[in-house]
mmCIF file of N, CA and C in Angstrom:
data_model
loop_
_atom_site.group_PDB
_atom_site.id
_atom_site.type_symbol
_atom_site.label_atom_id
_atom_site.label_comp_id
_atom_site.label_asym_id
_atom_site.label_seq_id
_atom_site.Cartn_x
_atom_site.Cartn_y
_atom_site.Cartn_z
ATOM 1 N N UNK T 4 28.617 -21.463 -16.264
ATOM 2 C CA UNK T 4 27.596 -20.594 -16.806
ATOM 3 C C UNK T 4 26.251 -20.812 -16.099
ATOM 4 N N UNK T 5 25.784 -21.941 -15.774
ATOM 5 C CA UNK T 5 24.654 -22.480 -15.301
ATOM 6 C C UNK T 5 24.546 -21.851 -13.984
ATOM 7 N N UNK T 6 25.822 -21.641 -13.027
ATOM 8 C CA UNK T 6 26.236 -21.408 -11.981
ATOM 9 C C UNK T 6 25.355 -19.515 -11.710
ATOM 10 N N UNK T 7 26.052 -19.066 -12.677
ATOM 11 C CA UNK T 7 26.068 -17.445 -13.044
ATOM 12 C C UNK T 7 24.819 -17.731 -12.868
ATOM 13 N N UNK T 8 23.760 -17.889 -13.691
ATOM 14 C CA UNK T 8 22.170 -17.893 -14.085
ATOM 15 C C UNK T 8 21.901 -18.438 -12.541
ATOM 16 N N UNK T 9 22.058 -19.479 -12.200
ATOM 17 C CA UNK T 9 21.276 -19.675 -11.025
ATOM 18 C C UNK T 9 21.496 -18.585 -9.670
ATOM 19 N N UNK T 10 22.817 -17.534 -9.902
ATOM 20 C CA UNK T 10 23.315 -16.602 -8.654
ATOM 21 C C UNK T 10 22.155 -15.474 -9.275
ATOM 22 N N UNK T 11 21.777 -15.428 -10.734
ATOM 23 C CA UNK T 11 20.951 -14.139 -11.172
ATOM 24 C C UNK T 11 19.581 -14.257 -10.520
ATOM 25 N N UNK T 12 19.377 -15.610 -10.461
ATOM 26 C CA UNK T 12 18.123 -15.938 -10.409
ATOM 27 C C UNK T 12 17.899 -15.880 -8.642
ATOM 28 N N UNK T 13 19.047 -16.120 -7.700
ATOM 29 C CA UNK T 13 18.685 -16.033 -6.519
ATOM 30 C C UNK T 13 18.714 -14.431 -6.324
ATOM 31 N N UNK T 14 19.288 -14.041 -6.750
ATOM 32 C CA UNK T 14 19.149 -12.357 -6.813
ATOM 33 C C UNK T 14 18.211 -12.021 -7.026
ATOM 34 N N UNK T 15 17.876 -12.275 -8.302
ATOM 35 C CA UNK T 15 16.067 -11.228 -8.711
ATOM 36 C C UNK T 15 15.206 -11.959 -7.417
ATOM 37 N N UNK T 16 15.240 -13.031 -6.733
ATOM 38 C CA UNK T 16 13.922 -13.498 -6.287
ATOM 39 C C UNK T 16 14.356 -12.172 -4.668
ATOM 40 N N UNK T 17 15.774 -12.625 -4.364
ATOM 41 C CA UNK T 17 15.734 -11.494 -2.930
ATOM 42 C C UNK T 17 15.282 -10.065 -3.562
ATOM 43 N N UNK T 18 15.488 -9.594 -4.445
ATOM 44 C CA UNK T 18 15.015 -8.043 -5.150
ATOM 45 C C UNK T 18 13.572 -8.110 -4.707
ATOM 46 N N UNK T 19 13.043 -9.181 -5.171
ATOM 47 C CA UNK T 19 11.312 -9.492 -5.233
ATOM 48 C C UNK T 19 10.789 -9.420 -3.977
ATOM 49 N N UNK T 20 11.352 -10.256 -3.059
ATOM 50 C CA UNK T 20 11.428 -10.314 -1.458
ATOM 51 C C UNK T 20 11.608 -9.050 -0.723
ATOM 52 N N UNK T 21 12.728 -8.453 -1.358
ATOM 53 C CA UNK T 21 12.801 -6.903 -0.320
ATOM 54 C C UNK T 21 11.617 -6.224 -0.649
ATOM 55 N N UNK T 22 11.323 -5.629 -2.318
ATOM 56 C CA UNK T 22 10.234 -5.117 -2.678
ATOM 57 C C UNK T 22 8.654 -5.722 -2.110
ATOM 58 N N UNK T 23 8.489 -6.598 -1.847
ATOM 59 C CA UNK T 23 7.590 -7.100 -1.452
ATOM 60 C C UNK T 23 7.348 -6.577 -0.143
ATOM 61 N N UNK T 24 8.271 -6.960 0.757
ATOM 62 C CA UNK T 24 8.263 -6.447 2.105
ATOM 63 C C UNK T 24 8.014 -4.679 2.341
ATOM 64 N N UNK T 25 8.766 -4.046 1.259
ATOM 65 C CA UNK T 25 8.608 -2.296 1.384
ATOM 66 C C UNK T 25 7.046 -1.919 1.109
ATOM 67 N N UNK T 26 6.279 -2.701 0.376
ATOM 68 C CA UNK T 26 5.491 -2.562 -0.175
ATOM 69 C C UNK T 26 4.505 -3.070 1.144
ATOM 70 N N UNK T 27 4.597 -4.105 1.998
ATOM 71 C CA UNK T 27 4.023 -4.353 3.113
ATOM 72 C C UNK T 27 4.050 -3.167 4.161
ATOM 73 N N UNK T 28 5.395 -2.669 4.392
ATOM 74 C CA UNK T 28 5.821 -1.593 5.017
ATOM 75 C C UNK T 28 4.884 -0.697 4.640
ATOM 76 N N UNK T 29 5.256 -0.492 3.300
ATOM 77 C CA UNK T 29 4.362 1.572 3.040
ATOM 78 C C UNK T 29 2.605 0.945 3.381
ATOM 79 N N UNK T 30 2.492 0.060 3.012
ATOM 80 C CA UNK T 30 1.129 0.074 3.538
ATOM 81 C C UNK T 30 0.778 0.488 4.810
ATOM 82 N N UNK T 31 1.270 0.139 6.177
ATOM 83 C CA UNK T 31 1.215 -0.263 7.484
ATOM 84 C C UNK T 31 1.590 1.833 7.853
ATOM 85 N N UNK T 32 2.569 2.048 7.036
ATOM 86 C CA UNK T 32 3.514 3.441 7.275
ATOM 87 C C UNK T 32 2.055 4.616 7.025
ATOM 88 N N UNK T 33 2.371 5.689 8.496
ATOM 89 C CA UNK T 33 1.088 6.553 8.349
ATOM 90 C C UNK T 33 1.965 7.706 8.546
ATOM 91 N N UNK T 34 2.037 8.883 7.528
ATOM 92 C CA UNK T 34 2.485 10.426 7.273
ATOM 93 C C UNK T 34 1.676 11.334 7.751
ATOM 94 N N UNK T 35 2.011 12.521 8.340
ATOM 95 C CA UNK T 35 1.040 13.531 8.512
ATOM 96 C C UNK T 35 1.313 14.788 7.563
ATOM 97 N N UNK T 36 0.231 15.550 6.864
ATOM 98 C CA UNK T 36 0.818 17.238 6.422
ATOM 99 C C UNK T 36 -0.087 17.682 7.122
ATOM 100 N N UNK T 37 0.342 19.418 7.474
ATOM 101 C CA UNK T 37 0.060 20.278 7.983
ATOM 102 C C UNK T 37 -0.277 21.269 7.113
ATOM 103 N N UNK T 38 -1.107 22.067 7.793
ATOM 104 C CA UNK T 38 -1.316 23.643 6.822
ATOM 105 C C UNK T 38 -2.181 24.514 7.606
ATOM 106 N N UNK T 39 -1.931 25.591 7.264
ATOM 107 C CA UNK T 39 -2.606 26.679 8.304
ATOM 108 C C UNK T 39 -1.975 26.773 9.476
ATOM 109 N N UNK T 40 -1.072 26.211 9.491
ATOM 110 C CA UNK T 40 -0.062 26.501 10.738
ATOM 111 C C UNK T 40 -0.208 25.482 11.785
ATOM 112 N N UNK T 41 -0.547 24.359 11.417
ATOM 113 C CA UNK T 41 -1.054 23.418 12.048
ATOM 114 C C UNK T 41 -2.528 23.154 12.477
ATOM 115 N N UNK T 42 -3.564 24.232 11.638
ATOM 116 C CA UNK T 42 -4.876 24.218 11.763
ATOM 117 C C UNK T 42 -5.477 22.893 11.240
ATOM 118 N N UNK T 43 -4.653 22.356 9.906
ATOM 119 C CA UNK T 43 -5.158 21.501 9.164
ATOM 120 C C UNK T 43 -4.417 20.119 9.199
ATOM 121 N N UNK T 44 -4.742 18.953 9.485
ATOM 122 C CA UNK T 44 -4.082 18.167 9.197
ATOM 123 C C UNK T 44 -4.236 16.993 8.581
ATOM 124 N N UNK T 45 -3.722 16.032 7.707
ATOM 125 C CA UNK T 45 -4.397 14.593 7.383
ATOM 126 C C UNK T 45 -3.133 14.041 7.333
ATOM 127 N N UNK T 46 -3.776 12.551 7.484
ATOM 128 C CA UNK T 46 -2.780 11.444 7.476
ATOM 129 C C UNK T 46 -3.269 10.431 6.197
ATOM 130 N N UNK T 47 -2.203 10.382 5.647
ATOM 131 C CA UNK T 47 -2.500 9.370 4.553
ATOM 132 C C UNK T 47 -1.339 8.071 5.071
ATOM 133 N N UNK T 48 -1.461 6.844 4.378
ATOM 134 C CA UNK T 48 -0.748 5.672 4.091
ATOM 135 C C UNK T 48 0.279 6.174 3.726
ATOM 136 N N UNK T 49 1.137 5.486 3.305
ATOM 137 C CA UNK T 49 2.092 5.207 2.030
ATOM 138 C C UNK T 49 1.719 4.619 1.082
ATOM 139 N N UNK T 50 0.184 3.925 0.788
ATOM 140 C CA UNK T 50 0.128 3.792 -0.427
ATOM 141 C C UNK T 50 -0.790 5.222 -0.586
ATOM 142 N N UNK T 51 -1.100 5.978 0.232
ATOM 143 C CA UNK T 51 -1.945 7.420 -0.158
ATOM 144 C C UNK T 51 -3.140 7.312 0.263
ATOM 145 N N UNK T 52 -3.612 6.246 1.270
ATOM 146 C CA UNK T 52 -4.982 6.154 1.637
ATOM 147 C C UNK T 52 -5.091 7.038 2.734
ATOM 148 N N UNK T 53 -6.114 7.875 3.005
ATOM 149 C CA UNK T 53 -6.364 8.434 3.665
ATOM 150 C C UNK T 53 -7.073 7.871 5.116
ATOM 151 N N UNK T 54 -6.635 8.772 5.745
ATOM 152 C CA UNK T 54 -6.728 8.048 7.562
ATOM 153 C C UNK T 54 -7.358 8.769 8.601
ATOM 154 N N UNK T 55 -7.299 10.326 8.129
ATOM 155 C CA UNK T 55 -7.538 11.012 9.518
ATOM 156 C C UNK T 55 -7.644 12.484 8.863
ATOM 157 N N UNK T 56 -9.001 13.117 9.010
ATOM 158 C CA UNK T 56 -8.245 14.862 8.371
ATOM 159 C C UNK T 56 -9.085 15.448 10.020
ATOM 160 N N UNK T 57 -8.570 15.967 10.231
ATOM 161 C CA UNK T 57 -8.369 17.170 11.741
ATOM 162 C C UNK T 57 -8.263 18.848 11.002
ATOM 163 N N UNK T 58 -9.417 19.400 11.605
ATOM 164 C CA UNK T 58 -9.837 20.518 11.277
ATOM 165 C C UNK T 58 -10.381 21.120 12.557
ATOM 166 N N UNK T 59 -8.929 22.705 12.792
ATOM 167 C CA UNK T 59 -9.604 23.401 13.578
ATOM 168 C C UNK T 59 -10.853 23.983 13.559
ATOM 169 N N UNK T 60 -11.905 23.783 14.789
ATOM 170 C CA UNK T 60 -13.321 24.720 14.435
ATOM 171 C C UNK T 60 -13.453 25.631 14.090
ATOM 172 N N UNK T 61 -11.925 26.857 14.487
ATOM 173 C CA UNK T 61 -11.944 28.420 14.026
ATOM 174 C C UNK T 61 -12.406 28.305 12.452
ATOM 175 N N UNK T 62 -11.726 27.627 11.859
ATOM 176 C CA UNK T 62 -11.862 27.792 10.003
ATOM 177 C C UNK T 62 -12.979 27.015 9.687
ATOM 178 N N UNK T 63 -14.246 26.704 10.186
ATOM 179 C CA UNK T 63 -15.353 26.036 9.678
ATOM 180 C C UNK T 63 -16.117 27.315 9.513
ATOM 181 N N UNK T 64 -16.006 28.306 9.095
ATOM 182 C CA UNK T 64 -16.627 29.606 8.830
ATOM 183 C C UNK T 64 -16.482 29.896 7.843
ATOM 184 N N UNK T 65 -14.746 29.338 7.247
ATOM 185 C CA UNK T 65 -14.691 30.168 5.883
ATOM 186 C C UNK T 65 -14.520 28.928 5.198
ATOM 187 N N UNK T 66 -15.249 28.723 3.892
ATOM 188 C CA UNK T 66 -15.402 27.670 3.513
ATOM 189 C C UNK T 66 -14.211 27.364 2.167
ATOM 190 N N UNK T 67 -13.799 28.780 2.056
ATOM 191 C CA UNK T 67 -12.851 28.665 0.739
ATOM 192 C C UNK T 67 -11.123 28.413 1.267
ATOM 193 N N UNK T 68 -11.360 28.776 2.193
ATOM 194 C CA UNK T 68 -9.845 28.879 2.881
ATOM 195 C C UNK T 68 -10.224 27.658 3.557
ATOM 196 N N UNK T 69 -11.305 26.904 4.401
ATOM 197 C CA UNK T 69 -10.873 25.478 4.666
ATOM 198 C C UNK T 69 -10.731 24.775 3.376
ATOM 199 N N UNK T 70 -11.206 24.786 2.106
ATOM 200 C CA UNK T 70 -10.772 24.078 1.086
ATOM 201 C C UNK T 70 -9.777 24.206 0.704
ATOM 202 N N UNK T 71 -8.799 25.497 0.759
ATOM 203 C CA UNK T 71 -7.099 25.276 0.330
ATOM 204 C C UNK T 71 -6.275 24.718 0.833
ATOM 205 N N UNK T 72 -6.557 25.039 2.285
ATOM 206 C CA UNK T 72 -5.624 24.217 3.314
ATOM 207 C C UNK T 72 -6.012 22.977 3.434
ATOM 208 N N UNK T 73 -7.296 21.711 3.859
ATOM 209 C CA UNK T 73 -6.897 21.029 3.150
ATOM 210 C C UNK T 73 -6.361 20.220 2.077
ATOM 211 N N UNK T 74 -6.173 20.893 0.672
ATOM 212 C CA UNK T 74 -5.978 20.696 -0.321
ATOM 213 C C UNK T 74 -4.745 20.582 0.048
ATOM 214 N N UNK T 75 -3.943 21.730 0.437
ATOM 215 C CA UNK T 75 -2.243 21.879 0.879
ATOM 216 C C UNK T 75 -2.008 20.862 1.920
ATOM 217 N N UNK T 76 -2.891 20.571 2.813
ATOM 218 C CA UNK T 76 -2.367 19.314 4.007
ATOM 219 C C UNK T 76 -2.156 18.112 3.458
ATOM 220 N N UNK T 77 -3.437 17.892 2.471
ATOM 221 C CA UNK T 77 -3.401 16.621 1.372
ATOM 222 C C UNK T 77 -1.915 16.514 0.679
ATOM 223 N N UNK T 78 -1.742 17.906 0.047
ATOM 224 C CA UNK T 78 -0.669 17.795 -0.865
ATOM 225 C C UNK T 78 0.671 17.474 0.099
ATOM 226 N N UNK T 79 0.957 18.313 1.294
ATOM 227 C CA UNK T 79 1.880 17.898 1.726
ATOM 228 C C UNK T 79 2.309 16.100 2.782
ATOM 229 N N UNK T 80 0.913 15.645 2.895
ATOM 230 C CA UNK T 80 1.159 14.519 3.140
ATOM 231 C C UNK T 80 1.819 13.284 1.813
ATOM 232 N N UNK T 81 0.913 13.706 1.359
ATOM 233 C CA UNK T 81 1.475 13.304 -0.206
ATOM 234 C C UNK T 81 2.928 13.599 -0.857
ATOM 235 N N UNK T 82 3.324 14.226 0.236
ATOM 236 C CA UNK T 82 4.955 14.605 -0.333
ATOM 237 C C UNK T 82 5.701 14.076 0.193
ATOM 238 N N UNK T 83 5.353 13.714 1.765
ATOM 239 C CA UNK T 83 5.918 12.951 2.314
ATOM 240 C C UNK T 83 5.684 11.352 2.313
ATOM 241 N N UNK T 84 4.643 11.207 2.409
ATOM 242 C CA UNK T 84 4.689 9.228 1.824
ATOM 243 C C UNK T 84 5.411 9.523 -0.062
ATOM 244 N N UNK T 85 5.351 10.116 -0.633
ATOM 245 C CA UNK T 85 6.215 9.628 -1.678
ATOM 246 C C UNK T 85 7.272 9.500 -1.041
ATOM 247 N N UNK T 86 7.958 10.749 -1.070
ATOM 248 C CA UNK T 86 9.865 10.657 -0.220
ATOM 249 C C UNK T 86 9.933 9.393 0.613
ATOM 250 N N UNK T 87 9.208 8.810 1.534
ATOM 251 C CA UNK T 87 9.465 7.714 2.246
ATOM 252 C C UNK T 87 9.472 6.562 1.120
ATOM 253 N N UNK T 88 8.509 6.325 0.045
ATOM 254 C CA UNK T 88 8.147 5.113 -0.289
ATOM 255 C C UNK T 88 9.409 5.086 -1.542
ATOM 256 N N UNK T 89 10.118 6.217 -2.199
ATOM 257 C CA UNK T 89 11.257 6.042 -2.980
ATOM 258 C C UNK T 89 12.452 5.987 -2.377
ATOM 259 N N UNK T 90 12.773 6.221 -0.797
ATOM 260 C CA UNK T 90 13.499 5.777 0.168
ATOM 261 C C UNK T 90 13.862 4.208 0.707
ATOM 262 N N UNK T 91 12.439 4.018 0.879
ATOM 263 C CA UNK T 91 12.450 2.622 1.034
ATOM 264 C C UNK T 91 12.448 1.750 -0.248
ATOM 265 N N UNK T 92 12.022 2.245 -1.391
ATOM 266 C CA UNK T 92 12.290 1.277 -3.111
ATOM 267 C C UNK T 92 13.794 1.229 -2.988
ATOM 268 N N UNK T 93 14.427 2.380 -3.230
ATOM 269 C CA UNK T 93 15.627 2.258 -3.416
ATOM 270 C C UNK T 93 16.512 1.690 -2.376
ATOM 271 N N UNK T 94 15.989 1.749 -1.123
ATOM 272 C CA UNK T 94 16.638 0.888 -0.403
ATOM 273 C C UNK T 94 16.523 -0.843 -0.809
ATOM 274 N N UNK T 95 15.878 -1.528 -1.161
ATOM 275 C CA UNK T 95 15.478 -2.587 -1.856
ATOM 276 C C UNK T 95 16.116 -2.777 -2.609
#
């Protein structure tokens, strides 16, 4: 029995160890979204920090349509560091 508990216990600590490491990973890990057809772009982390937003000069004129599309570049970077970072959890 003692045996069992000590195989649980080396288990949860490698669980802890992989998670630890993914969690090093998504930090380091940089996503891009697009929008406007590639007018707009940002890069966030994997934990969602932001890194880089790239804005064609054509759309610095219209001020409502550069605010959607980045909003949508945001959102779609954000879609992609999630999908990676529940890729890599569950890989763990």
């Amino acid at each position: 029995m003692l045996g069992n508990i000590a195989q649980l216990m080396q288990q949860a600590q490698r669980v802890k160890d992989n998670l630890q490491r993914v969690q090093e990973e998504l930090a380091k890990l940089e996503v891009e979204g697009h929008s406007g057809g590639g007018k707009v772009s940002v890069t966030l982390t994997g934990k969602f920090d932001c890194r880089r937003v790239r804005i064609d000069p054509s759309l610095l004129d219209d001020a409502d349509l550069l605010e959607d599309l980045i909003a949508a570049a945001i959102n779609d970077a954000a879609g992609k560091a999630h999908a990676e970072a529940a890729q890599r959890t569950s890989a763990a």
